[in-house]
Coordinates of C-alpha atoms and ligand atoms in Angstrom, one line a residue:
G211 CA 0.0 0.0 0.0
N212 CA 1.0 3.6 -0.1
E213 CA 0.9 5.8 2.9
S214 CA -0.4 9.1 1.5
A215 CA -4.1 9.9 1.6
P216 CA -5.8 8.5 -1.5
S217 CA -6.5 11.3 -4.0
T218 CA -8.8 11.1 -7.1
P219 CA -7.3 8.3 -9.2
G220 CA -5.2 9.7 -11.9
K221 CA -5.5 13.3 -10.9
Q222 CA -2.4 15.3 -11.4
V223 CA -0.9 16.9 -8.4
K224 CA 1.0 20.2 -8.5
N225 CA 3.8 19.9 -11.0
L226 CA 7.1 21.8 -11.4
I227 CA 6.3 22.4 -15.0
N228 CA 3.0 23.0 -16.7
Y229 CA 2.9 19.9 -18.9
T230 CA -0.4 20.7 -20.5
E231 CA 1.0 24.0 -21.8
E232 CA 4.2 22.4 -23.0
Y233 CA 2.2 19.7 -24.7
S234 CA 0.1 22.1 -26.7
K235 CA 3.3 23.9 -27.8
R236 CA 4.6 20.6 -29.1
M237 CA 1.4 19.8 -30.8
K238 CA 1.7 23.0 -32.7
D239 CA 5.5 22.8 -33.5
E240 CA 6.1 19.2 -34.1
K241 CA 5.0 16.2 -36.1
Q242 CA 2.7 14.0 -34.1
Q243 CA 3.5 10.3 -33.7
I244 CA 0.8 7.8 -34.5
S245 CA 0.9 3.9 -34.2
M246 CA -0.7 2.0 -37.1
V247 CA -1.5 -1.6 -37.5
V248 CA -2.2 -3.3 -40.8
I249 CA -4.9 -5.9 -40.8
G250 CA -6.7 -8.1 -43.3
H251 CA -7.1 -11.6 -44.7
V252 CA -4.1 -13.7 -45.5
D253 CA -2.7 -12.8 -49.0
A254 CA -4.8 -9.6 -49.2
G255 CA -1.4 -8.0 -49.9
K256 CA -0.6 -6.3 -46.6
S257 CA 3.1 -7.0 -46.7
T258 CA 3.5 -6.2 -50.4
M259 CA 1.6 -2.9 -50.0
M260 CA 3.4 -1.7 -46.9
G261 CA 6.8 -2.8 -48.2
H262 CA 6.1 -0.9 -51.5
L263 CA 5.0 2.2 -49.6
L264 CA 8.1 2.2 -47.4
F265 CA 10.2 1.8 -50.6
Q266 CA 8.4 4.8 -52.3
K267 CA 9.0 6.8 -49.1
G268 CA 12.7 6.1 -49.4
V269 CA 12.8 4.1 -46.1
I270 CA 14.0 1.1 -48.0
S271 CA 16.9 1.6 -50.5
K272 CA 16.8 0.6 -54.1
R273 CA 19.7 -1.6 -53.4
L274 CA 17.9 -3.6 -50.8
I275 CA 14.8 -4.0 -52.9
H276 CA 17.0 -5.2 -55.7
K277 CA 18.7 -7.7 -53.5
Y278 CA 15.2 -8.9 -52.3
E279 CA 14.1 -9.2 -56.0
Q280 CA 17.0 -11.4 -56.8
E281 CA 16.6 -13.6 -53.8
S282 CA 12.9 -14.0 -54.4
R283 CA 13.4 -14.7 -58.1
K284 CA 15.8 -17.5 -57.2
Q285 CA 13.1 -19.0 -55.1
G286 CA 10.5 -18.5 -57.8
K287 CA 8.5 -16.0 -55.8
A288 CA 9.5 -12.8 -57.6
S289 CA 6.4 -10.9 -56.4
F290 CA 7.4 -11.3 -52.8
A291 CA 10.3 -8.8 -53.0
Y292 CA 8.3 -6.0 -51.3
A293 CA 6.8 -8.2 -48.7
W294 CA 10.3 -9.2 -47.6
V295 CA 11.0 -5.7 -46.5
L296 CA 8.8 -6.4 -43.6
D297 CA 10.0 -9.9 -42.8
E298 CA 13.0 -10.3 -40.6
T299 CA 14.2 -13.8 -40.8
G300 CA 15.1 -16.1 -43.6
E301 CA 12.7 -18.7 -42.3
E302 CA 9.8 -16.4 -42.8
R303 CA 11.0 -15.7 -46.3
A304 CA 11.4 -19.3 -47.2
R305 CA 7.8 -19.8 -46.2
G306 CA 6.6 -16.6 -47.8
V307 CA 4.6 -15.7 -44.7
T308 CA 5.1 -12.7 -42.5
M309 CA 5.2 -14.2 -39.1
D310 CA 5.8 -11.6 -36.5
V311 CA 4.8 -8.0 -35.9
A312 CA 7.6 -6.0 -37.5
H313 CA 8.1 -2.4 -36.4
N314 CA 8.9 0.3 -38.9
Y315 CA 8.8 4.0 -39.0
F316 CA 8.0 6.4 -41.7
E317 CA 7.0 10.1 -41.9
T318 CA 4.2 11.8 -43.8
S319 CA 3.9 15.6 -44.1
N320 CA 2.3 15.8 -40.7
R321 CA 2.9 12.5 -38.9
I322 CA 5.5 10.1 -37.7
V323 CA 4.0 6.7 -38.3
T324 CA 5.0 3.7 -36.3
L325 CA 4.0 0.7 -38.3
M326 CA 3.0 -2.6 -36.8
D327 CA 2.6 -5.1 -39.6
A328 CA 0.0 -7.7 -39.1
P329 CA 0.3 -11.1 -40.6
G330 CA -3.0 -12.4 -41.9
H331 CA -2.3 -16.1 -41.7
R332 CA -4.8 -17.9 -39.5
D333 CA -2.1 -19.4 -37.3
F334 CA -0.4 -16.1 -36.8
I335 CA -3.3 -14.1 -35.6
P336 CA -1.8 -14.1 -32.0
N337 CA 1.2 -12.0 -33.2
M338 CA -1.1 -9.4 -34.7
I339 CA -3.1 -9.0 -31.5
S340 CA -0.1 -7.5 -29.6
G341 CA 0.4 -5.1 -32.5
A342 CA -3.3 -4.2 -32.5
S343 CA -3.4 -3.7 -28.8
Q344 CA -1.0 -0.8 -29.1
A345 CA -2.3 0.8 -32.3
D346 CA -4.0 4.2 -32.6
V347 CA -5.3 3.6 -36.1
A348 CA -5.6 0.8 -38.6
V349 CA -5.3 0.1 -42.3
L350 CA -7.6 -2.7 -43.4
V351 CA -6.4 -4.3 -46.6
V352 CA -8.9 -6.3 -48.8
G353 CA -8.0 -8.0 -52.0
A354 CA -10.3 -7.0 -54.9
S355 CA -9.6 -10.0 -57.2
T356 CA -12.5 -12.0 -58.3
N357 CA -13.8 -14.1 -55.4
E358 CA -10.9 -13.0 -53.2
F359 CA -12.8 -10.2 -51.4
E360 CA -15.7 -12.6 -50.8
A361 CA -13.4 -15.3 -49.3
G362 CA -11.9 -12.8 -46.9
F363 CA -15.2 -11.3 -46.0
G364 CA -17.1 -14.6 -45.6
I365 CA -17.3 -17.0 -42.7
G366 CA -13.8 -18.0 -41.6
G367 CA -12.3 -15.0 -43.3
Q368 CA -10.2 -12.6 -41.3
T369 CA -11.5 -9.3 -42.7
R370 CA -14.4 -9.2 -40.3
E371 CA -12.5 -10.7 -37.4
H372 CA -9.6 -8.2 -37.6
A373 CA -11.9 -5.2 -38.0
L374 CA -14.0 -6.3 -34.9
L375 CA -10.8 -6.9 -33.0
V376 CA -9.2 -3.5 -33.6
R377 CA -12.5 -1.8 -32.9
S378 CA -12.9 -3.7 -29.6
L379 CA -9.3 -2.5 -28.7
G380 CA -10.3 1.1 -29.1
V381 CA -9.3 1.9 -32.7
V382 CA -11.8 4.2 -34.2
Q383 CA -10.1 5.5 -37.4
L384 CA -9.7 3.2 -40.3
A385 CA -8.3 3.4 -43.9
V386 CA -9.5 0.6 -46.1
A387 CA -7.1 -0.2 -48.9
V388 CA -9.0 -1.9 -51.7
N389 CA -6.0 -3.7 -53.1
K390 CA -5.1 -5.6 -56.3
L391 CA -7.4 -3.5 -58.4
D392 CA -5.0 -4.1 -61.2
T393 CA -6.3 -7.7 -61.4
V394 CA -9.8 -6.4 -62.3
D395 CA -8.8 -3.8 -64.8
W396 CA -9.2 -1.0 -62.3
S397 CA -13.0 -1.5 -62.3
K398 CA -14.9 1.2 -60.6
K399 CA -17.8 -1.2 -60.4
R400 CA -15.8 -3.7 -58.4
F401 CA -14.5 -1.0 -56.1
D402 CA -18.0 0.4 -55.4
E403 CA -19.3 -3.1 -54.8
I404 CA -16.7 -3.8 -52.1
V405 CA -17.1 -0.4 -50.5
E406 CA -20.8 -0.9 -50.3
K407 CA -20.5 -4.2 -48.5
L408 CA -17.8 -3.0 -46.1
K409 CA -19.7 0.2 -45.3
Q410 CA -22.7 -1.8 -43.9
F411 CA -20.5 -4.1 -41.9
L412 CA -18.1 -1.5 -40.5
K413 CA -21.0 0.6 -39.4
Q414 CA -22.4 -2.4 -37.5
A415 CA -19.0 -3.0 -36.0
G416 CA -19.1 0.5 -34.5
F417 CA -17.0 2.5 -36.9
R418 CA -18.4 6.0 -37.8
E419 CA -18.7 6.5 -41.5
S420 CA -16.8 9.7 -41.3
D421 CA -13.8 7.9 -39.7
V422 CA -13.4 5.4 -42.5
T423 CA -11.8 6.2 -45.8
Y424 CA -11.7 3.8 -48.8
V425 CA -8.7 4.0 -51.2
P426 CA -8.3 2.0 -54.4
V427 CA -4.7 0.7 -54.7
S428 CA -2.3 -1.8 -56.2
G429 CA 0.4 -2.7 -53.7
L430 CA 2.3 -4.7 -56.2
L431 CA 2.4 -2.0 -58.9
G432 CA 2.7 0.8 -56.3
E433 CA -0.4 2.6 -57.6
N434 CA -2.0 5.3 -55.3
L435 CA 0.3 4.5 -52.4
A436 CA 2.7 7.3 -51.6
E437 CA 1.7 9.3 -54.7
Q438 CA -1.4 10.2 -56.6
A439 CA -2.5 7.4 -58.9
K440 CA -1.1 7.5 -62.5
N441 CA -3.0 4.7 -64.1
A442 CA -5.3 6.3 -66.7
T443 CA -8.3 4.1 -66.0
L444 CA -8.1 4.7 -62.2
C445 CA -7.6 8.4 -62.7
S446 CA -10.7 8.6 -64.9
W447 CA -13.0 7.8 -61.9
Y448 CA -10.9 8.3 -58.7
K449 CA -10.0 11.8 -57.6
G450 CA -9.5 11.2 -53.9
P451 CA -6.3 11.0 -51.8
C452 CA -3.6 8.4 -52.1
L453 CA -3.1 6.0 -49.2
L454 CA -0.3 8.1 -47.7
E455 CA -2.5 11.2 -47.7
V456 CA -5.2 9.3 -45.9
I457 CA -2.7 8.2 -43.3
D458 CA -1.4 11.8 -43.0
R459 CA -5.0 12.9 -42.2
F460 CA -5.5 10.5 -39.3
R461 CA -6.2 12.5 -36.2
P462 CA -3.3 12.1 -33.9
P463 CA -4.2 10.5 -30.5
T464 CA -4.3 13.0 -27.7
R465 CA -1.8 12.0 -25.2
P466 CA -3.0 12.1 -21.6
V467 CA -0.7 14.8 -20.3
D468 CA -3.2 15.9 -17.8
Y469 CA -3.2 12.5 -16.1
A470 CA -0.8 11.7 -13.2
L471 CA 2.6 10.4 -14.3
R472 CA 2.8 6.8 -15.5
F473 CA 6.2 5.7 -16.8
C474 CA 6.5 2.1 -17.9
V475 CA 9.9 0.6 -17.3
N476 CA 11.6 -1.2 -20.1
D477 CA 15.2 -1.4 -18.9
V478 CA 17.2 -0.6 -15.7
Y479 CA 20.9 -0.1 -15.5
R480 CA 23.6 1.6 -13.4
G481 CA 25.1 4.7 -14.8
Q482 CA 28.6 6.1 -14.2
G483 CA 27.7 8.5 -11.4
S484 CA 25.2 7.9 -8.6
G485 CA 21.6 7.0 -9.4
I486 CA 19.9 4.4 -11.4
Y487 CA 19.1 4.8 -15.1
I488 CA 15.7 3.6 -16.1
S489 CA 14.5 3.7 -19.7
G490 CA 10.9 3.4 -20.7
K491 CA 7.8 5.1 -22.1
I492 CA 5.8 7.8 -20.5
E493 CA 2.2 6.8 -20.9
S494 CA 0.7 9.7 -19.1
G495 CA 1.6 13.0 -17.5
G496 CA 5.1 14.4 -17.5
V497 CA 8.3 14.1 -15.6
C498 CA 11.3 16.5 -14.9
P499 CA 14.2 16.6 -12.5
G500 CA 12.8 17.2 -9.0
T501 CA 9.7 15.0 -9.5
K502 CA 9.0 12.9 -6.5
V503 CA 8.1 9.4 -7.6
V504 CA 7.0 6.0 -6.4
V505 CA 7.8 2.8 -8.2
M506 CA 4.9 0.4 -8.3
P507 CA 4.0 -2.3 -7.4
A508 CA 7.0 -2.2 -5.0
S509 CA 5.9 1.1 -3.5
E510 CA 9.5 2.2 -3.5
R511 CA 9.9 6.0 -3.2
G512 CA 12.6 8.0 -5.0
L513 CA 13.5 11.3 -6.7
V514 CA 14.1 12.1 -10.3
K515 CA 17.5 13.6 -10.7
G516 CA 17.7 13.7 -14.5
V517 CA 15.6 13.2 -17.6
E518 CA 16.9 12.3 -21.0
V519 CA 14.5 12.3 -23.8
G520 CA 14.9 9.3 -26.1
D521 CA 15.9 11.0 -29.3
E522 CA 18.9 12.8 -30.6
R523 CA 17.1 16.1 -30.9
N524 CA 18.0 16.5 -27.2
R525 CA 15.3 19.0 -26.4
S526 CA 14.2 20.1 -22.9
N527 CA 14.8 18.8 -19.5
F528 CA 11.5 17.1 -19.2
A529 CA 9.5 14.4 -21.0
L530 CA 5.8 14.1 -21.8
A531 CA 3.2 11.4 -22.4
G532 CA 3.8 9.5 -25.6
E533 CA 7.6 9.9 -25.4
H534 CA 10.4 7.5 -24.6
A535 CA 12.9 8.7 -22.1
T536 CA 15.5 7.7 -19.6
L537 CA 15.1 8.7 -16.0
I538 CA 17.9 9.0 -13.5
L539 CA 16.5 8.1 -10.1
T540 CA 18.1 8.4 -6.7
G541 CA 17.1 7.2 -3.3
I542 CA 15.7 3.9 -4.5
D543 CA 16.7 0.3 -4.2
A544 CA 17.5 -0.9 -7.7
M545 CA 16.2 -4.4 -6.9
K546 CA 12.7 -2.9 -6.5
V547 CA 12.6 -1.7 -10.1
T548 CA 12.1 -4.2 -12.9
N549 CA 10.8 -4.5 -16.4
G550 CA 7.1 -3.8 -16.1
S551 CA 7.4 -1.6 -13.0
V552 CA 5.4 1.7 -13.3
I553 CA 7.0 4.9 -12.0
C554 CA 4.3 7.2 -10.8
D555 CA 3.7 10.6 -9.2
A556 CA 4.5 10.1 -5.5
D557 CA 1.1 11.5 -4.5
N558 CA -1.0 9.6 -7.0
P559 CA 0.4 6.2 -7.8
I560 CA -1.2 3.6 -10.0
R561 CA -3.1 0.8 -8.2
A562 CA -1.5 -2.6 -8.0
V563 CA -4.3 -5.3 -8.1
T564 CA -4.6 -9.0 -8.3
R565 CA -8.2 -9.0 -9.5
L566 CA -9.9 -7.2 -12.3
Q567 CA -12.9 -7.3 -14.5
A568 CA -12.3 -7.3 -18.2
R569 CA -14.1 -7.4 -21.5
I570 CA -12.3 -10.0 -23.7
V571 CA -12.4 -11.2 -27.3
V572 CA -11.5 -14.8 -27.6
F573 CA -9.3 -16.0 -30.5
N574 CA -8.0 -19.3 -31.8
I575 CA -8.4 -21.7 -29.0
E576 CA -9.3 -25.3 -29.3
V577 CA -10.0 -25.9 -25.6
P578 CA -13.0 -24.0 -24.3
I579 CA -12.4 -21.4 -21.6
T580 CA -14.1 -22.4 -18.3
R581 CA -14.0 -21.1 -14.7
G582 CA -10.5 -21.6 -13.3
F583 CA -8.9 -21.6 -16.7
P584 CA -5.1 -20.9 -16.3
V585 CA -3.7 -18.2 -18.5
E586 CA -0.8 -15.7 -18.7
L587 CA -1.7 -12.0 -18.4
H588 CA 0.4 -10.0 -20.8
Y589 CA 0.9 -6.2 -21.3
K590 CA 3.9 -4.0 -22.1
A591 CA 6.9 -5.8 -20.5
V592 CA 4.7 -7.8 -18.0
S593 CA 3.8 -11.4 -18.1
E594 CA 2.1 -13.0 -15.1
P595 CA 0.4 -16.3 -14.4
A596 CA -3.4 -15.8 -13.9
V597 CA -6.7 -17.6 -13.9
I598 CA -10.2 -16.8 -15.3
R599 CA -12.0 -16.6 -11.9
R600 CA -15.5 -15.9 -13.2
I601 CA -17.3 -15.7 -16.5
H602 CA -19.9 -13.0 -15.9
S603 CA -21.6 -12.9 -19.3
Q604 CA -21.2 -13.4 -23.0
L605 CA -21.5 -10.2 -25.1
H606 CA -22.7 -9.5 -28.6
K607 CA -19.7 -9.1 -30.9
S608 CA -20.6 -5.7 -32.2
T609 CA -23.3 -4.2 -30.0
G610 CA -21.8 -5.4 -26.7
E611 CA -25.2 -6.4 -25.3
V612 CA -25.3 -9.3 -22.9
I613 CA -26.5 -12.4 -24.8
A614 CA -25.9 -15.0 -22.1
K615 CA -25.5 -14.7 -18.4
K616 CA -22.9 -16.8 -16.6
P617 CA -22.1 -19.0 -19.5
K618 CA -20.2 -22.2 -18.6
V619 CA -17.8 -21.9 -21.4
L620 CA -16.3 -19.4 -23.8
L621 CA -15.3 -20.5 -27.3
K622 CA -13.3 -19.2 -30.2
G623 CA -14.7 -15.8 -31.4
H624 CA -16.8 -15.1 -28.3
N625 CA -16.8 -11.7 -26.5
A626 CA -17.3 -11.8 -22.8
L627 CA -17.1 -10.0 -19.5
V628 CA -14.8 -12.0 -17.1
E629 CA -13.0 -11.7 -13.9
V630 CA -9.2 -12.3 -14.0
E631 CA -7.1 -13.1 -11.0
V632 CA -3.4 -12.7 -11.1
T633 CA -0.9 -14.4 -8.8
R634 CA 1.2 -11.3 -8.2
P635 CA -0.1 -7.7 -8.3
V636 CA -0.2 -6.0 -11.7
C637 CA -0.3 -2.3 -12.5
L638 CA -3.1 -1.6 -14.9
E639 CA -5.8 1.2 -15.2
E640 CA -9.4 1.1 -16.1
Y641 CA -9.7 1.6 -19.9
A642 CA -12.1 4.5 -19.4
A643 CA -9.6 6.3 -17.2
L644 CA -6.4 5.7 -19.2
K645 CA -6.6 3.5 -22.3
E646 CA -2.8 3.4 -22.6
L647 CA -2.7 1.1 -19.6
G648 CA -6.1 -0.4 -19.9
R649 CA -5.5 -3.0 -22.5
F650 CA -3.8 -6.4 -22.2
T651 CA -3.8 -9.9 -23.8
L652 CA -4.1 -13.4 -22.4
R653 CA -1.9 -16.3 -23.5
Y654 CA -2.2 -20.0 -23.1
G655 CA 0.2 -22.7 -24.2
G656 CA 2.5 -20.1 -25.7
S657 CA 0.0 -18.3 -28.0
T658 CA -2.3 -15.3 -27.5
I659 CA -5.9 -16.4 -27.0
A660 CA -7.6 -13.2 -26.1
A661 CA -7.5 -9.4 -26.4
C662 CA -8.8 -7.6 -23.3
V663 CA -9.9 -4.2 -22.0
V664 CA -9.9 -3.4 -18.3
M665 CA -13.5 -2.5 -17.2
K666 CA -12.9 -2.5 -13.4
L667 CA -10.0 -2.9 -11.0
L668 CA -11.3 -4.9 -8.0
Ligands
LIG937 P1 -0.3 -10.7 -47.0 O1 -0.4 -12.1 -46.6 O2 -1.5 -9.9 -46.8 O3 0.9 -10.0 -46.3 O4 -0.1 -10.7 -48.6 P2 1.3 -10.6 -49.4 O5 1.8 -9.2 -49.4 O6 2.2 -11.6 -49.0 O7 0.7 -10.8 -50.9 C1 0.1 -12.0 -51.2 C2 0.1 -12.3 -52.7 O8 -0.6 -11.3 -53.4 C3 1.5 -12.2 -53.3 O9 1.7 -13.2 -54.3 C4 1.6 -10.8 -53.9 O10 2.5 -10.7 -54.9 C5 0.2 -10.6 -54.4 N1 -0.2 -9.2 -54.4 C6 -0.1 -8.3 -53.4 N2 -0.6 -7.1 -53.8 C7 -1.0 -7.2 -55.1 C8 -1.5 -6.3 -56.0 O11 -1.8 -5.1 -55.7 N3 -1.8 -6.8 -57.3 C9 -1.5 -8.1 -57.6 N4 -1.8 -8.5 -58.9 N5 -1.0 -9.0 -56.7 C10 -0.7 -8.6 -55.5

C-alpha cells in the first residue's frame, strides 16, 4: 500500500512544469506520432503494400529491394520482394509468410507513423493482437480480385475478425485499402461493390462512416500508395487522396498529459555516477528533475535527478506522455525496479491489483475457456500467471449487449465479461480512465488467446 491519503485516481498533483502548456506547444510545433496496425485476410497483400509504400518513401533503399528481388526470383517468388521488406528472418522468407509484428517508422507531411505489420495467416493471428493492442489507427487491406474479397469477408475470413478486433481494442479511425485493383482492370464497379459491402458491416462493427476512408490501390504496382494514382483508368474515376495522404490525415491521438505520471519501465541499468538509469515510455503526465516518484508495485519512493528524452534532438529537460525517455533516479533500491514496473507521481500512484474485470475477445483456441482456466496475463513488458476466476456474461460481438449470463464456457470468437485473478499484483488502469494502460492480452500454451480491455479494478 502507499501511505499518503488517496486522491482522485489519476488526478495530477502540483507539478514543477505546466505539462499541458508544453504539450500544446509541441502539438503545434512538431509532427505527431501515430501507431498504425495493418490488418486483413491472408494474402490480401498487406506486406507487399506496406513494403512498397516504405520503398516509395525512401525508407528502403533501391539496393535492398534489388537484393530482395534477386533472392525472391531465385526461389521462384518474384512478387514477394516488397513483402520481404517487412520480414525479418530467412525462415519467414522461405515460407513466404510474414510471421511476427515488425516495427517500422516512416514520416508523412504531418505525422511520424510507427507501423506494426500484421500477418494475416490464420495461425499467426496471435502475433497481430499485440500489435493491434497498441495501435492508434488501422489500415484494413482487402483483395479486390475475383472471389478474393468474398473469401476474406465470408465466414472463416479474417476481414471481419480483424476489423472487430481493432474496434474492440479502441481503434476508431480506419483506412480501407481496396488492393489488387490491377487484377480487375481498375474496375470502378468492383471498387464500389466492395465499398458498399464493407460500409454496412463496419457501421455495425461500431465505426463511424466519417472515420473510415476507402482507397483503391495496387500494392504490387505501387499505384496510389505514396503518390497520386497514375493509371489512366483509375484516374478517370478516382479523384480522392492516395493512401499516404489518408494516413497523414488520421487525427493524432491526444496524449493524456493531464493525467498523473505513469512511466512504464523497459530497462534498468547503473550509470557512471550515482543514481539508477531507467528507460521506458511515459504513458501519461510528464516528468522532470525534481519530480518525487513512487515505483509500483513495489511502493518504492525516490527522486528524479535527470531526464533524457529518447531522441537525438535533445530538447528540454522534461518528458511528456507519448515519449520514450531515460530517468535517472536516486534514493531507491534498484532491486525494486524491474521491467514492467510503473513509475508514478509520489502523490498519486497507480493501483496494483490481483483481481480485475475485463471485456475480452477470444481468439483461436481449441480448448473452451471455463472457470479456473489458467492463462498468462500480458501487457507491455509484463507477463504474469493468472486464472479466469469468473465468466460474468457473453456479449454480442458488435453491440456489446449481454447475450448470455454466466455461460459455462467461452469459445473461439466469443466476446465476454470476465474476472481475471493474477498471482502477483499488476499495475493496470481502467480503460475508461487511461486507455494506454487499460489493454492487455491473455496467453495460453505459448499463444495469445484473447485481447482484453480493463473494465474495473477490483
Ligand atoms: P499478406 O499475406 O496480406 O501480407 O499478402 P502478401 O503481401 O504476401 O501478398 C500475397 C500475394 O498477393 C503475393 O503473391 C503478392 O505478390 C500478391 N499481391 C499483393 N498485392 C498485389 C496487387 O496489388 N496486385 C496483384 N496483382 N497482386 C498482389
